[in-house]
Coordinates of N, CA and C and ligand atoms in Angstrom, one line a residue:
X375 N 49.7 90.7 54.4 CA 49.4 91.8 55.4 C 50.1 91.5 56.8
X376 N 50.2 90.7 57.5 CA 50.9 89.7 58.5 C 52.5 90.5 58.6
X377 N 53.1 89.8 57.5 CA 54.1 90.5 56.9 C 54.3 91.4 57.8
X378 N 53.7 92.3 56.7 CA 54.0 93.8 57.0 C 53.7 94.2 58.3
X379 N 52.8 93.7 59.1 CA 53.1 94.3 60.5 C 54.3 93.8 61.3
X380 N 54.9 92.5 60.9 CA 55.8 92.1 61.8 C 57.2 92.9 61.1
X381 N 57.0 92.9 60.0 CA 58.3 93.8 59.5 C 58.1 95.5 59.9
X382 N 56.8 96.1 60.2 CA 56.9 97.3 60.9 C 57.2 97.2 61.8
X383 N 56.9 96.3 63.0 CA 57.0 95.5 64.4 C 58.2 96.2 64.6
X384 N 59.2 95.4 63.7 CA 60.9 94.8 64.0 C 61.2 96.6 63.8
X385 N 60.8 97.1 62.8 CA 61.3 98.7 62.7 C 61.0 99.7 63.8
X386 N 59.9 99.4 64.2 CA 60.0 100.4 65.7 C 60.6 100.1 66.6
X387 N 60.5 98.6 67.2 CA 61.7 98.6 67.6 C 63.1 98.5 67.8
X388 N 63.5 98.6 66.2 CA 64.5 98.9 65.9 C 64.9 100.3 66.4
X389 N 63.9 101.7 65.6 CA 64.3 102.4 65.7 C 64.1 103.5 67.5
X390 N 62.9 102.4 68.2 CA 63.1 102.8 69.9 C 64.4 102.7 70.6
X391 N 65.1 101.4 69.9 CA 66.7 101.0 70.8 C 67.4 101.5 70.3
X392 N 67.4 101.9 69.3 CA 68.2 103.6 68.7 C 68.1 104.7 69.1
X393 N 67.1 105.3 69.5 CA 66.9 106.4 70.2 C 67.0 106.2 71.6
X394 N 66.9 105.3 71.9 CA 67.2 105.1 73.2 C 69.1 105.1 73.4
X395 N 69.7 104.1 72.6 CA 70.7 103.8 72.8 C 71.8 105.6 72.6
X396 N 71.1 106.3 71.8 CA 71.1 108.0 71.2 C 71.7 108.7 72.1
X397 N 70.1 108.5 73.3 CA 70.2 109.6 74.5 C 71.0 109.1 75.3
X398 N 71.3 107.6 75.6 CA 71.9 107.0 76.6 C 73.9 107.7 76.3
X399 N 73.9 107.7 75.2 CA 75.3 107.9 75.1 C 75.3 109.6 75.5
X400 N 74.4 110.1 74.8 CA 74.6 111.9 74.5 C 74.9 111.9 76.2
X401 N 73.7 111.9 77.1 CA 73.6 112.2 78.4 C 75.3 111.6 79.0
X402 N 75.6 110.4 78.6 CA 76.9 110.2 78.8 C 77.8 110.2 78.8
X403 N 78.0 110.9 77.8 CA 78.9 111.4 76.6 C 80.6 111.3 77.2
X404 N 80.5 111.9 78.5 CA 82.0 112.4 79.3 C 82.4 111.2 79.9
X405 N 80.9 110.0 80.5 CA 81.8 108.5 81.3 C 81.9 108.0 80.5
X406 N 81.4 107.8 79.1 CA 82.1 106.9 78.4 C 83.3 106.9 77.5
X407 N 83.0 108.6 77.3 CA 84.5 109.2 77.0 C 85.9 108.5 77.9
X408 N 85.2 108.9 79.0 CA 86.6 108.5 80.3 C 86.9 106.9 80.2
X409 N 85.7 106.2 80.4 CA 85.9 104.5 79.9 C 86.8 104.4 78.9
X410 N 86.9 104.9 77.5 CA 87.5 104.7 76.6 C 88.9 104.9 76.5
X411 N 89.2 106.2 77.1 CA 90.6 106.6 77.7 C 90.8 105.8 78.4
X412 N 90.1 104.9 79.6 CA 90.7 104.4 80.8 C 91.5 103.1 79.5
X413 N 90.6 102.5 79.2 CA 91.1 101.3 78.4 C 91.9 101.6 77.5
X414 N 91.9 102.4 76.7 CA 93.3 102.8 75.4 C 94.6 103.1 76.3
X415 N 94.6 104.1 77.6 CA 95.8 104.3 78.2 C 96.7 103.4 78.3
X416 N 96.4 102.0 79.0 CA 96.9 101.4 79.4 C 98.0 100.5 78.3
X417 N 97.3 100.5 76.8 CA 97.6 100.2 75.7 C 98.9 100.8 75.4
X418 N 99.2 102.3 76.1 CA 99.9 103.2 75.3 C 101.2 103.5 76.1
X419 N 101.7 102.8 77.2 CA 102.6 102.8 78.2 C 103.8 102.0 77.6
X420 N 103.6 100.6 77.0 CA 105.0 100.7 76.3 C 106.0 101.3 75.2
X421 N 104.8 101.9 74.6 CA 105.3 103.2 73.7 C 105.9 104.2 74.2
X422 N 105.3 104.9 75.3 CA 105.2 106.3 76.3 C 106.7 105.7 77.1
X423 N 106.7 104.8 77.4 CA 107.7 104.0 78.8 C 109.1 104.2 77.2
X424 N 109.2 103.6 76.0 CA 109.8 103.7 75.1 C 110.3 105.2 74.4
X425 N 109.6 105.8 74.5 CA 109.4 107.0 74.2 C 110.7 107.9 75.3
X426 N 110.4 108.0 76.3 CA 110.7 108.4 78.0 C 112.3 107.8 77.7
X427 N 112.4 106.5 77.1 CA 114.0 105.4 77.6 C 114.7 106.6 76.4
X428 N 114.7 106.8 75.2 CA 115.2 107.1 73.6 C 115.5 109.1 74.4
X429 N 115.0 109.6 75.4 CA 115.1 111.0 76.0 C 116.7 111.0 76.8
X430 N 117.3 112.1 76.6 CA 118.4 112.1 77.6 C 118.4 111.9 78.8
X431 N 118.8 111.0 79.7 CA 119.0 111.0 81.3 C 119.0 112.2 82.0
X432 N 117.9 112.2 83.0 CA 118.2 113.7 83.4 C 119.5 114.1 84.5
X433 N 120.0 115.0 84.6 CA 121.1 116.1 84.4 C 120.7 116.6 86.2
X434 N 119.6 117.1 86.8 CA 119.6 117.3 88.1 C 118.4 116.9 88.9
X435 N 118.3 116.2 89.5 CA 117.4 115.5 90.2 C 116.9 116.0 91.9
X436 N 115.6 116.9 91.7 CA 115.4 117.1 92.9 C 115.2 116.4 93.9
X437 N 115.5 116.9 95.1 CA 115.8 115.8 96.5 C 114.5 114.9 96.4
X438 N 114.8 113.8 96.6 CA 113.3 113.2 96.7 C 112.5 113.2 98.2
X439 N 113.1 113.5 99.2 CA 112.2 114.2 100.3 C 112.4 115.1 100.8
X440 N 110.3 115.3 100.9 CA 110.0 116.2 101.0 C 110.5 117.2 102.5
X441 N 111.1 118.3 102.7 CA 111.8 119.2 103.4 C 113.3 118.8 103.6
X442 N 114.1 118.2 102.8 CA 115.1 117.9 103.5 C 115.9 118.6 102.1
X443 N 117.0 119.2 102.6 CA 118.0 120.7 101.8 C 119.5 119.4 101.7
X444 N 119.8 119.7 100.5 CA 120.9 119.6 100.1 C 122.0 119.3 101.4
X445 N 122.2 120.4 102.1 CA 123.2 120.5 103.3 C 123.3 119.2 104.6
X446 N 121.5 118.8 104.3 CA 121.9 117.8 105.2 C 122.0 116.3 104.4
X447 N 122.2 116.5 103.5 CA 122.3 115.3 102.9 C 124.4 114.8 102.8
X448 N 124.7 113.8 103.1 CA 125.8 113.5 103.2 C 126.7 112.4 101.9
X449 N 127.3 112.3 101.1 CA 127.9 111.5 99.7 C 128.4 110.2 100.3
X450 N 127.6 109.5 101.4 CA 128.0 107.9 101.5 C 128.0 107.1 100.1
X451 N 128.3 107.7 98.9 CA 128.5 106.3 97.7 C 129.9 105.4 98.3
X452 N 130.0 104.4 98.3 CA 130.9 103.7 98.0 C 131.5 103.5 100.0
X453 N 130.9 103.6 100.5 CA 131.2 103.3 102.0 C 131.4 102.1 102.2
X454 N 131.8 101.3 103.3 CA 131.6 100.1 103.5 C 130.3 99.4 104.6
X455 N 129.9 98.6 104.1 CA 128.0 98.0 104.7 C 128.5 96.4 104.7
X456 N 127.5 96.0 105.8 CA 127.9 94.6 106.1 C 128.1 93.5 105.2
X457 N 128.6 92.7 105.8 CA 128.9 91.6 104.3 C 129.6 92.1 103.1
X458 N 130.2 92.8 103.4 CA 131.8 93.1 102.5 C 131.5 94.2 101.6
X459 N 130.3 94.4 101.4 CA 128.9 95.2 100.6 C 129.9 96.7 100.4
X460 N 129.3 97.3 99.6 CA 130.0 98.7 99.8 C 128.4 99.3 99.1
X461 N 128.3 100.7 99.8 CA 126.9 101.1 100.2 C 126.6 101.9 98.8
X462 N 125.8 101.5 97.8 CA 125.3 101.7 96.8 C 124.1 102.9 96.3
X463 N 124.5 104.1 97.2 CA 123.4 105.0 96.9 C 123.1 106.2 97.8
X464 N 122.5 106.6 98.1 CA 122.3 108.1 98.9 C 121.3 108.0 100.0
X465 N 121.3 108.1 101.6 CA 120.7 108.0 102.4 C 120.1 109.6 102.8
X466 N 118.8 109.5 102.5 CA 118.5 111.0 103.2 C 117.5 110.5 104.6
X467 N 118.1 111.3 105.3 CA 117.0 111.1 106.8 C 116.3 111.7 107.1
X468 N 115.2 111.3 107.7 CA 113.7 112.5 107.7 C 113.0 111.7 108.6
X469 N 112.0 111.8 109.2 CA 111.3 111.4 110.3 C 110.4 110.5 109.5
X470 N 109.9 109.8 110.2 CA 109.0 108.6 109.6 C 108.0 108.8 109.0
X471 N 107.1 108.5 108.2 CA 106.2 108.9 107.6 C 106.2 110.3 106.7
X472 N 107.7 111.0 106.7 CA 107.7 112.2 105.5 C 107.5 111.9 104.2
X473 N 106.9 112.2 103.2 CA 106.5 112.2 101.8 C 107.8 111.9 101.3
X474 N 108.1 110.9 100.4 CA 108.8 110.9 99.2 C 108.2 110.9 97.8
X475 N 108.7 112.0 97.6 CA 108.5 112.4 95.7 C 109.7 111.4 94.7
X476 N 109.0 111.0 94.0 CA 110.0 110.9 92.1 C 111.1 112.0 92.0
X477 N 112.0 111.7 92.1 CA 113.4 112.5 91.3 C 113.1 112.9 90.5
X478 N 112.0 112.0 89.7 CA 112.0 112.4 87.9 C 110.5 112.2 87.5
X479 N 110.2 112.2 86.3 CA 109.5 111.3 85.5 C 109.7 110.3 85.3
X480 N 108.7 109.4 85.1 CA 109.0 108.2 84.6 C 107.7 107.4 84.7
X481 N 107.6 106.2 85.0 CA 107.0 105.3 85.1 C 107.3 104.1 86.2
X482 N 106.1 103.7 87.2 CA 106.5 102.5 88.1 C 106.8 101.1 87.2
X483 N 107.9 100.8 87.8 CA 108.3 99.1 87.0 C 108.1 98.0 87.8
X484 N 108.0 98.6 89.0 CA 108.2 97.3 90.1 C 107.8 98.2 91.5
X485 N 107.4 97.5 92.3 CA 106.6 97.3 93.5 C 107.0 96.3 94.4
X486 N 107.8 96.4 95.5 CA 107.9 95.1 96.2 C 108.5 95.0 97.5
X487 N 108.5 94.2 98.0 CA 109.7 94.3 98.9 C 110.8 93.1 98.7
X488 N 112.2 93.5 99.6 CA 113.1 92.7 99.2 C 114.4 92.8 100.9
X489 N 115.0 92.1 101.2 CA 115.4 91.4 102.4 C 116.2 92.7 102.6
X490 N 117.3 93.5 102.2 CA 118.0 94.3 102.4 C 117.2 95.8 102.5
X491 N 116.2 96.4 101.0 CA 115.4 97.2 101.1 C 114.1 97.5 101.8
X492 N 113.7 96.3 102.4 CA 112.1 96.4 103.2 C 110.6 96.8 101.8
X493 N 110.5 97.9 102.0 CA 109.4 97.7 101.1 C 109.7 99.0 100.2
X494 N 110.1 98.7 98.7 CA 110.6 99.2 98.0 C 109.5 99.9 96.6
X495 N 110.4 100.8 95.9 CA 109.8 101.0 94.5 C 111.0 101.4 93.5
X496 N 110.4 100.8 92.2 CA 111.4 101.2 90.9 C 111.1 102.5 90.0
X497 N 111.5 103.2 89.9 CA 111.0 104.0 88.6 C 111.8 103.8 87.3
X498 N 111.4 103.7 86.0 CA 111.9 104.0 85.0 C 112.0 105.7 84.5
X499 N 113.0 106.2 84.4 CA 113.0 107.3 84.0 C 113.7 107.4 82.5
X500 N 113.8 109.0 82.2 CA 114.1 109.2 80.7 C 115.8 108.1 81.0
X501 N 116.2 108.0 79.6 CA 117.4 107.5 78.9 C 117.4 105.5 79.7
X502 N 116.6 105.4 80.0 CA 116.7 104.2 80.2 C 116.7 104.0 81.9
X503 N 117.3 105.0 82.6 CA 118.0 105.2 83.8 C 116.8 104.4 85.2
X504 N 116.7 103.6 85.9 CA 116.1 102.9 87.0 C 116.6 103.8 87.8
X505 N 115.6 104.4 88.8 CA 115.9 104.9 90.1 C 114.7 103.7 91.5
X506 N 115.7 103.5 92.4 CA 115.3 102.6 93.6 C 115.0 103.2 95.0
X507 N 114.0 103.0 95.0 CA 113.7 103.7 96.9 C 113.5 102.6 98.0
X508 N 114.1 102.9 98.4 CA 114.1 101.6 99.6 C 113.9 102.0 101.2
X509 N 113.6 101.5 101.5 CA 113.2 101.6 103.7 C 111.7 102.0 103.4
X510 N 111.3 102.1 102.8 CA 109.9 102.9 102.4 C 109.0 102.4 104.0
X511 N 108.3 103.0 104.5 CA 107.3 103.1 105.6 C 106.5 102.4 105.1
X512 N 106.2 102.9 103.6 CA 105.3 102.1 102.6 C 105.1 102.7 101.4
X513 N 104.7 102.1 100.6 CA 105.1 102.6 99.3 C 103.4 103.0 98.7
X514 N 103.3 104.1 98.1 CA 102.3 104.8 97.8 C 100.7 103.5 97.5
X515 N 99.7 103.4 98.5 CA 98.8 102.7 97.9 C 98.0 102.9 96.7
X516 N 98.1 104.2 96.2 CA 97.7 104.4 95.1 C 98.2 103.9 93.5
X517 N 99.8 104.2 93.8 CA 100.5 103.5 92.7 C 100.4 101.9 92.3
X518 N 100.5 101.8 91.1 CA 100.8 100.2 90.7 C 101.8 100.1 89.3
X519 N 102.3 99.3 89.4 CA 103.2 99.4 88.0 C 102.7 100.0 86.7
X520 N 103.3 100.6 86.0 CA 103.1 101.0 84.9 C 102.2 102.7 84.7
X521 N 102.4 102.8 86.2 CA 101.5 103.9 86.2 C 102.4 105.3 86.0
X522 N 102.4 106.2 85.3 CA 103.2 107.7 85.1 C 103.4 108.4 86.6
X523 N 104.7 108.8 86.7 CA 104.7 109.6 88.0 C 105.6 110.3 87.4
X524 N 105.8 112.1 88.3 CA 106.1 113.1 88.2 C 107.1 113.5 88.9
X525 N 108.1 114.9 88.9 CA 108.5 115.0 90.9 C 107.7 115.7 91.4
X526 N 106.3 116.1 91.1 CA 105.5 116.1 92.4 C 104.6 114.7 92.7
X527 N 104.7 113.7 92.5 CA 104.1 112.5 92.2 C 104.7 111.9 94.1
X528 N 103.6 111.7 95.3 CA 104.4 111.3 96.6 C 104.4 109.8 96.2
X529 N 105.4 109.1 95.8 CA 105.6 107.7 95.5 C 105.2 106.7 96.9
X530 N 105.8 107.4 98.7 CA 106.1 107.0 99.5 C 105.9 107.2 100.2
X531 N 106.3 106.8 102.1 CA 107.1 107.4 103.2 C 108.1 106.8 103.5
X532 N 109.0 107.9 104.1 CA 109.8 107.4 104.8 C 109.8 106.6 105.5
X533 N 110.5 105.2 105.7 CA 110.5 104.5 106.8 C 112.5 103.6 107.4
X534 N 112.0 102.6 107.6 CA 113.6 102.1 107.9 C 112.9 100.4 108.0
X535 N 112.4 99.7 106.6 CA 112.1 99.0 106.9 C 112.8 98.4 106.2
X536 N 112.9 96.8 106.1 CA 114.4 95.8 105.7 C 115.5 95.7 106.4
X537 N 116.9 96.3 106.1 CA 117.8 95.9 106.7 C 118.1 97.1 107.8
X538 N 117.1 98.1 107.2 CA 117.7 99.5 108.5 C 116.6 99.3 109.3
X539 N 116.1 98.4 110.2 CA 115.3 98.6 111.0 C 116.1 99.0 112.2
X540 N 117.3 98.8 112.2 CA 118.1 99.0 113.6 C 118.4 100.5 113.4
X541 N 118.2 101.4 112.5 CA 118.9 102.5 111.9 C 117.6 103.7 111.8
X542 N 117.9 104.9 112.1 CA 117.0 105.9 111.8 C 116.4 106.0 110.8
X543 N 115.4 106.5 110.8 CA 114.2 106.0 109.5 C 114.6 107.1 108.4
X544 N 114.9 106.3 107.1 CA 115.4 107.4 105.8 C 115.5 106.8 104.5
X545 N 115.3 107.4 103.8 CA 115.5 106.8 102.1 C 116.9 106.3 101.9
X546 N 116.6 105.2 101.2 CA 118.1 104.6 100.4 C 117.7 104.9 99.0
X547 N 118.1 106.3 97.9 CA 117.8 106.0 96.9 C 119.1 105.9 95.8
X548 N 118.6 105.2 95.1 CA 119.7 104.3 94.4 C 119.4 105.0 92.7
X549 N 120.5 104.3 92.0 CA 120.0 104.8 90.5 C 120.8 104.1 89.7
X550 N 120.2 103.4 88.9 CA 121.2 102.5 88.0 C 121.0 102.7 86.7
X551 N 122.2 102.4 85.7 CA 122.2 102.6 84.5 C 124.1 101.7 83.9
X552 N 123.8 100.9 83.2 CA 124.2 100.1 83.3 C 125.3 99.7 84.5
X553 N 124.6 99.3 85.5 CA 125.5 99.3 87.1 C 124.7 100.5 87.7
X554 N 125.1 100.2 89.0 CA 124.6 100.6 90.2 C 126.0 102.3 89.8
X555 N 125.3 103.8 89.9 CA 125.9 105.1 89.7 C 125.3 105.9 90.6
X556 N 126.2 106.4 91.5 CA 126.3 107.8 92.8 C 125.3 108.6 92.2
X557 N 123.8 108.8 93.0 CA 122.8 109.8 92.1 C 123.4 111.1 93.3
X558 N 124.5 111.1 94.0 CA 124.7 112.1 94.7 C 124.9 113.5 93.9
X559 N 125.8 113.5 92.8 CA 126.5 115.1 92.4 C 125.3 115.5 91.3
X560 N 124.0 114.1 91.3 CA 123.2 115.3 90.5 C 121.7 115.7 91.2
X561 N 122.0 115.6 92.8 CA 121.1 116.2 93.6 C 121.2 117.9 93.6
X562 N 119.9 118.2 93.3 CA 119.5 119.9 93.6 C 118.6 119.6 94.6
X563 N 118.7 121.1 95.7 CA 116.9 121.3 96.3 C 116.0 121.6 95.7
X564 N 115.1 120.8 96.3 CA 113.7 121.1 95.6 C 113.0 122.0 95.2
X565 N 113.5 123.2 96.2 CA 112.5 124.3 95.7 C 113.7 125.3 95.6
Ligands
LIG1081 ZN1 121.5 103.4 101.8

């Protein structure tokens, strides 16, 4: 007899932390949902990041800041820069703290700063292609590596930090693919 009550015992509350555990999920159905995404996404980025490299390089790349038109932008590739350097990229000038957007799609690789760029970011975009933003004001606190960005995606601001602190505050944006390549002749305006 004993028995049988402790083995009914164990069954109700078996079947209380079931119905309990039931409603707990139903009622939560959507944060746990989102938990589960949160954790599988992260899983799915070297695929996605792989996926994005195997895509054609894109073909025209809107300006990456925000209000500045084609006309004032100038084709400094290949200039000469101190220390024998010859100037590796496209300078757009804009007032301090203007928005910089992603050229492209892609994915953050890197986050940092470095002695010539000040406080910088990488993007991987389709065909394998690295695009570099440099002078940054500061580089988006929301972003972290590995994270998807768009060209509406503000990566940045404008700033002139690193080696252009003596120089008006503007993007150094760069683009590599095997070597450092002029992302000038495939700039469009943005809108
Ligand atoms: Zn530059």
């Amino acid at each position: 007899m004993r028995k049988y009550i402790v083995v009914l015992t164990i069954a109700i509350i078996a079947l209380m932390v079931w119905i309990y555990t039931a409603v707990f999920a139903y009622i939560n159905y959507h944060n746990i949902k989102m938990q589960l995404v949160h954790m599988v996404d992260p899983l799915l980025v070297p695929y996605r990041m792989a996926v994005l490299q195997a895509q054609p390089a894109d073909t025209a790349l809107p300006v990456p800041v925000e209000g500045v038109r084609m006309r004032q932008i100038a084709d400094t590739w290949g200039d000469a820069r101190s220390g024998g350097r010859t100037h590796e990229g496209v300078d757009i000038f804009a007032k301090r703290g203007t928005p910089v957007y992603s050229a492209t799609e892609g994915y953050v690789v890197r986050i940092g700063t470095n002695r010539l760029g000040g406080n910088v970011i990488y993007i991987l975009g389709a065909g394998g292609r690295r695009y570099y933003y440099a002078h940054l004001h500061a580089v988006s606190p929301a972003l972290s590596v590995g994270d998807r960005v768009s060209t509406t995606t503000v990566i940045g601001l404008v700033g002139n930090t690193g080696n252009a602190s003596g120089t008006s505050p503007h993007l150094h944006f760069g683009m590599y693919q095997f070597g450092a390549q002029n992302p000038y002749p495939l700039l469009i305006d943005r809108i």
